[in-house]
CSV table of C-alpha atoms in Angstrom, one decimal:
chain,number,residue,atom,x,y,z
A,224,UNK,CA,-19.1,33.2,-4.6
A,225,UNK,CA,-18.1,29.7,-3.3
A,226,UNK,CA,-14.5,28.9,-2.4
A,227,UNK,CA,-13.7,26.9,-5.6
A,228,UNK,CA,-15.1,29.6,-7.8
A,229,UNK,CA,-15.9,27.1,-10.5
A,230,UNK,CA,-12.3,26.2,-11.1
A,231,UNK,CA,-12.1,23.0,-13.1
A,232,UNK,CA,-10.5,20.0,-11.4
A,233,UNK,CA,-9.7,16.8,-13.2
A,234,UNK,CA,-10.1,13.8,-11.0
A,235,UNK,CA,-9.0,10.2,-12.0
A,236,UNK,CA,-9.6,7.2,-9.7
A,237,UNK,CA,-10.8,3.7,-10.6
A,238,UNK,CA,-12.5,3.4,-7.2
A,239,UNK,CA,-16.0,4.5,-7.6
A,240,UNK,CA,-16.4,5.4,-3.9
A,241,UNK,CA,-13.4,7.6,-3.9
A,242,UNK,CA,-14.3,9.2,-7.2
A,243,UNK,CA,-17.8,10.0,-6.1
A,244,UNK,CA,-16.6,11.1,-2.6
A,245,UNK,CA,-13.9,13.5,-3.9
A,246,UNK,CA,-16.1,14.8,-6.6
A,247,UNK,CA,-18.9,15.5,-4.1
A,248,UNK,CA,-16.6,17.1,-1.6
A,249,UNK,CA,-14.9,19.4,-4.2
A,250,UNK,CA,-18.3,20.0,-5.9
A,251,UNK,CA,-19.7,21.2,-2.5
A,252,UNK,CA,-16.8,23.6,-2.3
A,253,UNK,CA,-17.6,25.1,-5.7
A,254,UNK,CA,-15.2,23.3,-7.9
A,255,UNK,CA,-16.2,22.0,-11.3
A,256,UNK,CA,-15.0,18.4,-11.1
A,257,UNK,CA,-14.5,16.2,-14.2
A,258,UNK,CA,-14.2,12.6,-12.9
A,259,UNK,CA,-12.8,9.8,-15.0
A,260,UNK,CA,-12.0,6.2,-14.0
A,261,UNK,CA,-8.7,5.4,-15.7
A,262,UNK,CA,-5.4,6.9,-16.6
A,263,UNK,CA,-5.9,7.0,-20.3
A,264,UNK,CA,-9.2,8.9,-19.9
A,265,UNK,CA,-7.5,11.3,-17.6
A,266,UNK,CA,-4.7,12.0,-20.1
A,267,UNK,CA,-7.3,12.5,-22.9
A,268,UNK,CA,-9.3,14.8,-20.7
A,269,UNK,CA,-6.2,16.8,-19.7
A,270,UNK,CA,-5.3,17.3,-23.4
A,271,UNK,CA,-8.8,18.2,-24.5
A,272,UNK,CA,-9.3,21.0,-21.9
A,273,UNK,CA,-6.5,22.1,-19.6
A,274,UNK,CA,-7.8,21.9,-16.0
A,275,UNK,CA,-6.8,24.2,-13.2
A,276,UNK,CA,-5.7,21.2,-11.2
A,277,UNK,CA,-5.5,17.4,-11.4
A,278,UNK,CA,-6.1,14.8,-8.6
A,279,UNK,CA,-4.7,11.4,-9.6
A,280,UNK,CA,-5.0,8.0,-8.1
A,281,UNK,CA,-1.6,6.3,-8.4
A,282,UNK,CA,-2.8,2.7,-9.0
A,283,UNK,CA,-5.2,2.6,-12.0
A,284,UNK,CA,-5.6,0.1,-14.8
A,285,UNK,CA,-3.7,0.9,-18.0
A,286,UNK,CA,-1.9,4.1,-17.4
A,287,UNK,CA,-1.1,4.6,-13.8
A,288,UNK,CA,-1.3,7.9,-12.0
A,289,UNK,CA,2.5,8.1,-12.2
A,290,UNK,CA,2.4,7.5,-16.0
A,291,UNK,CA,-0.2,10.3,-16.4
A,292,UNK,CA,1.8,12.6,-14.2
A,293,UNK,CA,4.9,11.9,-16.3
A,294,UNK,CA,2.9,12.7,-19.5
A,295,UNK,CA,1.5,15.9,-18.0
A,296,UNK,CA,5.0,17.1,-16.9
A,297,UNK,CA,6.5,16.1,-20.3
A,298,UNK,CA,3.7,17.8,-22.2
A,299,UNK,CA,5.0,21.3,-22.1
A,300,UNK,CA,1.7,22.4,-20.6
A,301,UNK,CA,1.8,25.0,-17.9
A,302,UNK,CA,2.6,23.8,-14.4
A,303,UNK,CA,-0.8,22.5,-13.5
A,304,UNK,CA,-0.8,21.4,-9.8
A,305,UNK,CA,-1.1,17.6,-9.6
A,306,UNK,CA,-2.1,16.0,-6.3
A,307,UNK,CA,-1.5,12.2,-6.1
A,308,UNK,CA,-3.9,10.2,-4.0
A,309,UNK,CA,-2.6,6.8,-3.1
A,310,UNK,CA,-2.7,4.0,-0.6
A,311,UNK,CA,1.1,3.6,-1.1
A,312,UNK,CA,2.6,5.1,1.9
A,313,UNK,CA,6.2,4.1,1.8
A,314,UNK,CA,8.8,6.8,1.6
A,315,UNK,CA,10.0,5.5,-1.7
A,316,UNK,CA,6.6,5.8,-3.2
A,317,UNK,CA,6.2,9.4,-2.0
A,318,UNK,CA,9.7,10.3,-3.1
A,319,UNK,CA,8.9,8.9,-6.6
A,320,UNK,CA,5.7,10.9,-6.8
A,321,UNK,CA,7.5,14.2,-6.0
A,322,UNK,CA,10.5,13.3,-8.1
A,323,UNK,CA,8.3,13.0,-11.1
A,324,UNK,CA,6.6,16.3,-10.4
A,325,UNK,CA,3.7,15.8,-8.1
A,326,UNK,CA,2.7,19.0,-6.3
A,327,UNK,CA,1.3,17.2,-3.3
A,328,UNK,CA,0.7,13.6,-2.1
A,329,UNK,CA,-2.2,12.4,0.0
A,330,UNK,CA,-2.3,8.9,1.5
A,331,UNK,CA,-5.5,6.8,1.5
A,332,UNK,CA,-7.5,6.4,3.7
A,333,UNK,CA,-7.7,10.2,3.7
A,334,UNK,CA,-9.6,13.0,5.4
A,335,UNK,CA,-11.9,14.6,2.8
A,336,UNK,CA,-11.6,17.9,4.7
A,337,UNK,CA,-7.8,17.7,4.6
A,338,UNK,CA,-7.9,17.0,0.9
A,339,UNK,CA,-10.1,20.0,0.3
A,340,UNK,CA,-7.7,22.2,2.3
A,341,UNK,CA,-4.8,21.0,0.2
A,342,UNK,CA,-6.7,21.6,-3.1
A,343,UNK,CA,-7.6,25.1,-1.9
A,344,UNK,CA,-4.0,25.8,-0.9
A,345,UNK,CA,-2.5,24.5,-4.1
A,346,UNK,CA,-4.9,26.5,-6.2
A,347,UNK,CA,-4.4,29.6,-4.1
A,348,UNK,CA,-0.6,29.4,-4.6
A,349,UNK,CA,-1.0,29.1,-8.4
A,350,UNK,CA,-3.6,31.9,-8.9
B,253,UNK,CA,-12.6,-47.1,-38.0
B,254,UNK,CA,-12.5,-45.5,-34.5
B,255,UNK,CA,-13.4,-47.6,-31.5
B,256,UNK,CA,-16.8,-46.9,-30.0
B,257,UNK,CA,-15.2,-46.0,-26.6
B,258,UNK,CA,-13.2,-43.1,-28.2
B,259,UNK,CA,-16.5,-41.7,-29.6
B,260,UNK,CA,-18.1,-41.9,-26.2
B,261,UNK,CA,-15.1,-40.2,-24.6
B,262,UNK,CA,-15.1,-37.4,-27.2
B,263,UNK,CA,-18.9,-36.9,-26.8
B,264,UNK,CA,-18.6,-36.9,-23.0
B,265,UNK,CA,-15.8,-34.3,-23.1
B,266,UNK,CA,-17.8,-32.2,-25.5
B,267,UNK,CA,-20.9,-32.2,-23.2
B,268,UNK,CA,-18.7,-31.5,-20.2
B,269,UNK,CA,-17.2,-28.5,-22.0
B,270,UNK,CA,-20.6,-27.3,-22.9
B,271,UNK,CA,-21.8,-27.8,-19.4
B,272,UNK,CA,-18.8,-25.8,-18.0
B,273,UNK,CA,-19.4,-23.0,-20.4
B,274,UNK,CA,-23.1,-22.8,-19.5
B,275,UNK,CA,-22.2,-22.8,-15.8
B,276,UNK,CA,-19.7,-20.0,-16.3
B,277,UNK,CA,-22.3,-18.0,-18.2
B,278,UNK,CA,-24.9,-18.6,-15.6
B,279,UNK,CA,-22.6,-17.6,-12.8
B,280,UNK,CA,-21.7,-14.4,-14.6
B,281,UNK,CA,-25.3,-13.5,-15.3
B,282,UNK,CA,-26.1,-14.2,-11.6
B,283,UNK,CA,-23.2,-12.0,-10.5
B,284,UNK,CA,-24.3,-9.2,-12.9
B,285,UNK,CA,-27.9,-9.4,-11.7
B,286,UNK,CA,-26.8,-9.3,-8.1
B,287,UNK,CA,-24.6,-6.3,-8.7
B,288,UNK,CA,-27.5,-4.5,-10.4
B,289,UNK,CA,-29.8,-5.4,-7.5
B,290,UNK,CA,-27.2,-4.1,-5.1
B,291,UNK,CA,-26.9,-0.8,-7.0
B,292,UNK,CA,-30.7,-0.5,-7.1
B,293,UNK,CA,-31.1,-1.1,-3.4
B,294,UNK,CA,-28.3,1.3,-2.6
B,295,UNK,CA,-29.4,4.0,-5.0
B,296,UNK,CA,-31.8,5.9,-2.7
B,297,UNK,CA,-29.1,6.1,0.0
B,298,UNK,CA,-26.0,6.7,-2.1
B,299,UNK,CA,-26.1,10.5,-1.7
B,300,UNK,CA,-26.6,10.2,2.0
B,301,UNK,CA,-23.6,7.9,2.2
B,302,UNK,CA,-21.5,10.4,0.2
B,303,UNK,CA,-22.7,13.3,2.4
B,304,UNK,CA,-21.6,11.4,5.6
B,305,UNK,CA,-18.4,10.1,3.9
B,306,UNK,CA,-17.4,13.5,2.8
B,307,UNK,CA,-17.9,15.0,6.2
B,308,UNK,CA,-20.8,17.2,4.9
B,309,UNK,CA,-23.5,15.8,7.1
B,310,UNK,CA,-23.6,18.9,9.3
B,311,UNK,CA,-27.2,18.4,10.7
B,312,UNK,CA,-26.9,14.6,10.9
B,313,UNK,CA,-29.8,14.1,8.5
B,314,UNK,CA,-27.9,11.8,6.2
B,315,UNK,CA,-26.7,9.6,9.0
B,316,UNK,CA,-30.3,9.4,10.4
B,317,UNK,CA,-31.7,8.3,7.0
B,318,UNK,CA,-28.9,5.7,6.7
B,319,UNK,CA,-29.7,4.4,10.2
B,320,UNK,CA,-33.4,4.1,9.4
B,321,UNK,CA,-32.9,1.7,6.5
B,322,UNK,CA,-34.7,-1.6,6.8
B,323,UNK,CA,-35.3,-4.8,4.8
B,324,UNK,CA,-32.9,-5.9,2.1
B,325,UNK,CA,-31.5,-2.3,1.6
B,326,UNK,CA,-30.2,-2.3,5.2
B,327,UNK,CA,-27.6,-5.0,4.4
B,328,UNK,CA,-26.5,-3.1,1.3
B,329,UNK,CA,-26.2,0.2,3.1
B,330,UNK,CA,-24.2,-1.2,6.0
B,331,UNK,CA,-22.0,-3.1,3.6
B,332,UNK,CA,-21.4,0.1,1.7
B,333,UNK,CA,-20.7,2.0,4.9
B,334,UNK,CA,-18.0,-0.6,5.8
B,335,UNK,CA,-16.5,-0.2,2.4
B,336,UNK,CA,-16.5,3.6,2.7
B,337,UNK,CA,-15.1,3.4,6.2
B,338,UNK,CA,-12.0,1.7,4.8
B,339,UNK,CA,-11.4,4.8,2.6
B,340,UNK,CA,-11.8,7.8,4.8
B,341,UNK,CA,-10.5,8.9,8.2
B,342,UNK,CA,-11.3,11.8,10.5
B,343,UNK,CA,-14.8,12.9,11.3
B,344,UNK,CA,-16.4,11.0,8.5
B,345,UNK,CA,-14.9,7.8,9.8
B,346,UNK,CA,-16.1,8.5,13.3
B,347,UNK,CA,-19.6,9.1,11.9
B,348,UNK,CA,-19.6,5.8,9.9
B,349,UNK,CA,-18.4,3.9,13.0
B,350,UNK,CA,-21.2,5.4,15.0
B,351,UNK,CA,-23.7,4.4,12.3
B,352,UNK,CA,-22.4,0.8,12.2
B,353,UNK,CA,-22.4,0.7,16.0
B,354,UNK,CA,-26.0,1.9,16.5
B,355,UNK,CA,-27.1,-0.6,13.8
B,356,UNK,CA,-25.6,-3.4,15.7
B,357,UNK,CA,-23.0,-4.2,13.0
B,358,UNK,CA,-20.1,-4.0,15.5
B,359,UNK,CA,-21.6,-6.3,18.1
B,360,UNK,CA,-22.6,-8.7,15.3
B,361,UNK,CA,-19.0,-8.7,14.0
B,362,UNK,CA,-17.8,-9.6,17.5
B,363,UNK,CA,-20.2,-12.6,17.5
B,364,UNK,CA,-19.3,-13.6,13.9
B,365,UNK,CA,-15.7,-13.9,14.9
B,366,UNK,CA,-16.5,-17.4,16.1
B,367,UNK,CA,-18.7,-18.3,13.1
B,368,UNK,CA,-18.2,-21.7,11.5
B,369,UNK,CA,-17.6,-20.0,8.1
B,370,UNK,CA,-14.0,-18.7,7.7
B,371,UNK,CA,-15.2,-15.9,5.3
B,372,UNK,CA,-17.5,-14.6,8.0
B,373,UNK,CA,-14.8,-14.7,10.6
B,374,UNK,CA,-12.4,-12.8,8.3
B,375,UNK,CA,-15.1,-10.2,7.5
B,376,UNK,CA,-15.9,-9.8,11.2
B,377,UNK,CA,-12.2,-9.2,12.0
B,378,UNK,CA,-12.1,-6.6,9.2
B,379,UNK,CA,-15.2,-4.8,10.5
B,380,UNK,CA,-13.8,-4.8,14.1
B,381,UNK,CA,-10.5,-3.4,12.9
B,382,UNK,CA,-12.1,-0.7,10.8
B,383,UNK,CA,-14.4,0.3,13.7
B,384,UNK,CA,-11.3,0.4,15.9
B,385,UNK,CA,-12.9,-1.8,18.6
B,386,UNK,CA,-10.4,-1.9,21.4
B,387,UNK,CA,-12.6,-4.2,23.5
B,388,UNK,CA,-12.3,-6.8,20.7
B,389,UNK,CA,-8.5,-6.9,20.9
B,390,UNK,CA,-8.4,-10.1,23.1
B,391,UNK,CA,-10.8,-11.9,20.6
B,392,UNK,CA,-8.6,-10.7,17.6
B,393,UNK,CA,-5.5,-11.9,19.4
B,394,UNK,CA,-7.2,-15.3,19.8
B,395,UNK,CA,-8.0,-15.2,16.0
B,396,UNK,CA,-4.3,-14.9,15.2
B,397,UNK,CA,-4.3,-18.7,15.9
B,398,UNK,CA,-7.3,-19.4,13.6
B,399,UNK,CA,-7.1,-22.5,11.4
B,400,UNK,CA,-7.5,-20.3,8.2
B,401,UNK,CA,-4.7,-18.0,7.1
B,402,UNK,CA,-7.2,-15.4,5.7
B,403,UNK,CA,-8.7,-15.1,9.1
B,404,UNK,CA,-5.3,-14.9,10.8
B,405,UNK,CA,-4.3,-12.2,8.3
B,406,UNK,CA,-7.5,-10.3,8.8
B,407,UNK,CA,-7.1,-10.4,12.5
B,408,UNK,CA,-3.5,-9.1,12.3
B,409,UNK,CA,-4.6,-6.3,10.0
B,410,UNK,CA,-7.5,-5.4,12.3
B,411,UNK,CA,-5.1,-5.3,15.3
B,412,UNK,CA,-2.9,-2.8,13.3
B,413,UNK,CA,-6.0,-0.7,12.6
B,414,UNK,CA,-6.9,-0.6,16.3
B,415,UNK,CA,-3.3,0.2,17.1
B,416,UNK,CA,-3.1,-1.1,20.7
B,417,UNK,CA,0.5,-2.2,21.3
B,418,UNK,CA,-0.6,-4.8,23.8
B,419,UNK,CA,-1.2,-7.0,20.7
B,420,UNK,CA,2.4,-6.7,19.5
B,421,UNK,CA,3.9,-9.7,21.4
B,422,UNK,CA,1.2,-12.2,20.4
B,423,UNK,CA,1.4,-10.8,16.8
B,424,UNK,CA,5.1,-11.4,16.6
B,425,UNK,CA,4.7,-14.9,18.1
B,426,UNK,CA,2.0,-15.6,15.5
B,427,UNK,CA,4.3,-14.7,12.6
B,428,UNK,CA,6.6,-17.6,13.5
B,429,UNK,CA,3.9,-20.1,14.4
B,430,UNK,CA,4.7,-23.4,12.6
B,431,UNK,CA,2.1,-24.2,9.9
B,432,UNK,CA,-0.1,-21.5,11.2
B,433,UNK,CA,1.8,-18.2,10.6
B,434,UNK,CA,0.6,-15.0,9.2
B,435,UNK,CA,2.0,-13.2,6.2
B,436,UNK,CA,5.1,-11.3,7.3
B,437,UNK,CA,4.1,-8.1,5.4
B,438,UNK,CA,0.7,-8.0,7.1
B,439,UNK,CA,2.3,-8.4,10.5
B,440,UNK,CA,4.9,-5.8,9.8
B,441,UNK,CA,2.3,-3.2,8.7
B,442,UNK,CA,0.2,-3.9,11.7
B,443,UNK,CA,3.2,-3.5,14.1
B,444,UNK,CA,4.2,-0.3,12.4
B,445,UNK,CA,0.6,1.0,12.8
B,446,UNK,CA,0.8,0.4,16.5
B,447,UNK,CA,3.5,3.1,16.9
B,448,UNK,CA,6.3,3.4,19.4
B,449,UNK,CA,4.7,1.3,22.0
B,450,UNK,CA,5.9,-1.9,20.3
B,451,UNK,CA,9.6,-1.2,21.0
B,452,UNK,CA,9.7,-3.7,23.9
B,453,UNK,CA,8.0,-6.4,21.8
B,454,UNK,CA,10.4,-5.8,19.0
B,455,UNK,CA,13.4,-6.4,21.4
B,456,UNK,CA,11.8,-9.7,22.5
B,457,UNK,CA,11.0,-10.5,18.9
B,458,UNK,CA,14.6,-10.1,17.9
B,459,UNK,CA,15.5,-12.7,20.5
B,460,UNK,CA,12.7,-15.1,19.4
B,461,UNK,CA,13.8,-18.7,18.5
B,462,UNK,CA,11.7,-18.5,15.2
B,463,UNK,CA,13.6,-16.8,12.3
B,464,UNK,CA,10.4,-15.4,10.8
B,465,UNK,CA,9.7,-13.6,14.0
B,466,UNK,CA,13.2,-12.2,14.2
B,467,UNK,CA,13.0,-11.2,10.6
B,468,UNK,CA,9.8,-9.2,11.0
B,469,UNK,CA,11.0,-7.6,14.2
B,470,UNK,CA,14.2,-6.6,12.4
B,471,UNK,CA,12.3,-5.2,9.5
B,472,UNK,CA,9.9,-3.2,11.7
B,473,UNK,CA,12.9,-1.9,13.8
B,474,UNK,CA,14.4,-0.4,10.6
B,475,UNK,CA,11.3,0.9,8.9
B,476,UNK,CA,9.9,2.3,12.2
B,477,UNK,CA,13.2,3.9,13.2
B,478,UNK,CA,13.4,2.0,16.5
B,479,UNK,CA,16.9,3.1,17.5
B,480,UNK,CA,16.8,1.1,20.7
B,481,UNK,CA,17.1,-2.1,18.6
B,482,UNK,CA,20.5,-1.2,17.1
B,483,UNK,CA,22.6,-3.4,19.4
B,484,UNK,CA,20.4,-6.4,18.7
B,485,UNK,CA,20.4,-5.7,15.0
B,486,UNK,CA,24.2,-5.6,15.0
B,487,UNK,CA,24.4,-8.8,17.0
B,488,UNK,CA,22.0,-10.6,14.6
B,489,UNK,CA,23.8,-9.3,11.5
B,490,UNK,CA,27.0,-10.8,12.9
B,491,UNK,CA,25.8,-14.1,14.3
B,492,UNK,CA,22.3,-15.1,13.3
B,493,UNK,CA,22.0,-18.6,11.9
B,494,UNK,CA,19.5,-17.5,9.3
B,495,UNK,CA,20.8,-15.6,6.3
B,496,UNK,CA,17.5,-13.8,5.6
B,497,UNK,CA,17.5,-12.5,9.2
B,498,UNK,CA,21.1,-11.2,8.8
B,499,UNK,CA,20.1,-9.5,5.5
B,500,UNK,CA,17.0,-7.8,7.1
B,501,UNK,CA,19.2,-6.6,10.0
B,502,UNK,CA,21.6,-5.1,7.5
B,503,UNK,CA,18.8,-3.3,5.7
B,504,UNK,CA,17.4,-2.1,9.1
B,505,UNK,CA,20.8,-0.7,10.2
B,506,UNK,CA,20.9,1.1,6.9
B,507,UNK,CA,17.7,2.8,7.8
B,508,UNK,CA,18.2,3.4,11.5
B,509,UNK,CA,21.9,2.9,12.1
B,510,UNK,CA,24.2,5.2,14.0
B,511,UNK,CA,27.8,6.5,13.5
B,512,UNK,CA,29.4,3.1,14.2
B,513,UNK,CA,27.3,1.2,11.7
B,514,UNK,CA,29.2,2.3,8.6
B,515,UNK,CA,32.0,0.2,9.9
B,516,UNK,CA,29.7,-2.6,11.0
B,517,UNK,CA,28.1,-2.8,7.6
B,518,UNK,CA,31.4,-2.3,5.8
B,519,UNK,CA,32.8,-5.3,7.5
B,520,UNK,CA,30.1,-7.4,6.0
B,521,UNK,CA,30.8,-6.3,2.4
B,522,UNK,CA,34.1,-8.1,2.4
B,523,UNK,CA,35.0,-11.3,0.5
B,524,UNK,CA,34.1,-14.4,2.4
B,525,UNK,CA,30.7,-13.0,3.6
B,526,UNK,CA,27.7,-14.6,1.7
B,527,UNK,CA,27.3,-12.7,-1.5
B,528,UNK,CA,23.6,-11.9,-1.0
B,529,UNK,CA,24.4,-10.4,2.4
B,530,UNK,CA,27.3,-8.3,1.0
B,531,UNK,CA,24.9,-6.9,-1.6
B,532,UNK,CA,22.4,-5.9,1.1
B,533,UNK,CA,25.1,-4.3,3.2
B,534,UNK,CA,26.3,-2.2,0.3
B,535,UNK,CA,22.8,-0.9,-0.4
B,536,UNK,CA,22.4,-0.3,3.4
B,537,UNK,CA,25.6,1.8,3.4
B,538,UNK,CA,24.0,4.0,0.7
B,539,UNK,CA,20.8,4.3,2.9
B,540,UNK,CA,22.9,5.1,6.0
B,541,UNK,CA,24.5,8.0,4.1
B,542,UNK,CA,27.7,8.1,6.2
B,543,UNK,CA,30.7,9.6,4.2
B,544,UNK,CA,32.9,7.3,6.2
B,545,UNK,CA,31.8,4.5,3.9
B,546,UNK,CA,32.9,6.2,0.7
B,547,UNK,CA,36.5,4.6,0.5
B,548,UNK,CA,35.1,1.1,1.0
B,549,UNK,CA,32.4,1.6,-1.5
B,550,UNK,CA,34.9,3.0,-4.1
B,551,UNK,CA,36.9,-0.3,-3.7
B,552,UNK,CA,33.8,-2.3,-4.3
B,553,UNK,CA,33.3,-0.7,-7.8
B,554,UNK,CA,35.8,-3.2,-9.0
B,555,UNK,CA,34.2,-6.2,-7.3
B,556,UNK,CA,34.0,-9.4,-9.5
B,557,UNK,CA,30.2,-9.5,-8.8
B,558,UNK,CA,28.7,-6.9,-11.2
B,559,UNK,CA,25.5,-6.5,-9.2
B,560,UNK,CA,27.5,-5.7,-6.1
B,561,UNK,CA,29.6,-3.2,-8.1
B,562,UNK,CA,26.5,-1.5,-9.4
B,563,UNK,CA,25.1,-1.3,-5.9
B,564,UNK,CA,28.3,0.2,-4.7
B,565,UNK,CA,28.1,2.9,-7.4
B,566,UNK,CA,24.5,3.6,-6.5
B,567,UNK,CA,25.4,3.9,-2.8
B,568,UNK,CA,28.2,6.3,-3.6
B,569,UNK,CA,25.8,8.5,-5.5
B,570,UNK,CA,23.3,8.3,-2.6
B,571,UNK,CA,25.9,9.4,-0.1
B,572,UNK,CA,27.6,12.0,-2.4
B,573,UNK,CA,25.6,13.0,-5.4
B,574,UNK,CA,28.6,15.1,-6.5
B,575,UNK,CA,30.4,11.8,-7.2
B,576,UNK,CA,28.4,11.6,-10.4
B,577,UNK,CA,31.0,13.3,-12.5
B,578,UNK,CA,33.8,11.0,-11.3
B,579,UNK,CA,31.7,8.0,-11.9
B,580,UNK,CA,30.8,9.3,-15.4
B,581,UNK,CA,34.5,9.4,-16.2
B,582,UNK,CA,34.9,5.9,-14.8
B,583,UNK,CA,31.9,4.6,-16.8
B,584,UNK,CA,33.4,6.1,-20.0
B,585,UNK,CA,36.4,3.8,-19.6
B,586,UNK,CA,34.5,0.8,-18.3
B,587,UNK,CA,35.2,-2.2,-20.5
B,588,UNK,CA,32.2,-3.7,-22.1
B,589,UNK,CA,32.1,-7.3,-21.0
B,590,UNK,CA,29.0,-9.3,-21.9
B,591,UNK,CA,29.2,-11.3,-18.7
B,592,UNK,CA,29.8,-8.4,-16.4
B,593,UNK,CA,28.0,-5.6,-18.2
B,594,UNK,CA,28.8,-2.0,-17.2
B,595,UNK,CA,27.9,-1.7,-13.6
B,596,UNK,CA,28.9,1.9,-13.0
B,597,UNK,CA,27.2,3.0,-16.2
B,598,UNK,CA,24.1,1.1,-15.2
B,599,UNK,CA,24.1,2.8,-11.7
B,600,UNK,CA,24.4,6.2,-13.3
B,601,UNK,CA,21.6,5.4,-15.7
B,602,UNK,CA,19.3,4.4,-12.9
B,603,UNK,CA,20.3,7.4,-10.8
B,604,UNK,CA,19.6,9.6,-13.7
B,605,UNK,CA,16.2,8.1,-14.2
B,606,UNK,CA,15.5,8.8,-10.5
B,607,UNK,CA,16.7,12.4,-10.9
B,608,UNK,CA,19.3,11.7,-8.2
B,609,UNK,CA,22.5,12.8,-10.1
B,610,UNK,CA,23.6,16.3,-9.5
B,611,UNK,CA,26.6,17.0,-11.6
């Protein structure tokens, strides 16, 4: 059995390269990735079928990653790990992400290998 | 009856509008067709690029296929590789840099840095930065004096990506160049990316005759936690002729200040100091987090300037989150004045939204 074990990961990023890259990396590790390109689609996908984990870009058109995270944490759904992926690297941005309920925060440009390790770690802790 | 000249003017305007609309449509169609062509050219190589970008090209087959591209597809593949390079780091970035190097993109970028077209020069600087070409640092430093701001900014950004602190002094000088400067935020980010090796350049920058240079040096000193710059920051806060520089120094001391800086900043919150500087100093006291500032901040809750009073309340909460209950009592008795608002209540509201109040 592969590392991801088919666990469903919801991924939202409006950058096609990042979306394809993360989906490919996590897919190779055995995760079932559902990729969407905006915040509203992410929120709808989250409501339709609860994922094991969510990877959210912070800056997206319409609903931002922060907005989606706020909705997820306010939804009463179980504590699904949410990893924020953002090019915003100031302490204030990172503090805001964690204050709203992010489980982890990865700054772009990122190492795909490190991202995979973090996803593995977060899911291992919530199993 | 309308004069004939009016009819001609209306008809001409109508044709012009029609022409403009047609031009817009044509340009959009052209852009769409070009985008489709790019996708079609790239399609056979997209998976290889993802394999390399994701660090999954264990046998190097993906990189070899990308390196063998030729004809119109080669340009698309290399362009996409540059795009991807800006989004990843680690081994995938190294492999993409290797790909671009063996395909001659890096040496081509070094040549294009002296192209007649500004867009090519800016793009070349971008590629050299992404590929972390240390040998190109002298050329990029030269490009900081380019006639086009976009090229100067791209060169500054590239120098930050390369991270060689030898570029810090010319970068700081370029910030303040009259009529040929570079955006302060780009310079600041680049300097921060160069790491601790820029400390000496920052000290020189704080003594530069150009206020923009002093301002950027002060900002970087604070954000980058350059404690060596504290004495200069204190001196500029006290004496600089430029108010913006004084404000930036205050904010920097809030980030990087030591035990004596609660008193230094507190001194600049008094009446008689320019209001904008007082406000920055109050916020900086909150960032500094020294309990010694609490009595002065408590006094400022009653300041005639409501914004300053609100900043004082926010700073109190930052230093002592337990002060929330006392401030809540105070907010309860705060008079509602339409001109002044309710500064303490506002600070509590904002702190509550940030989850910072612990009652």
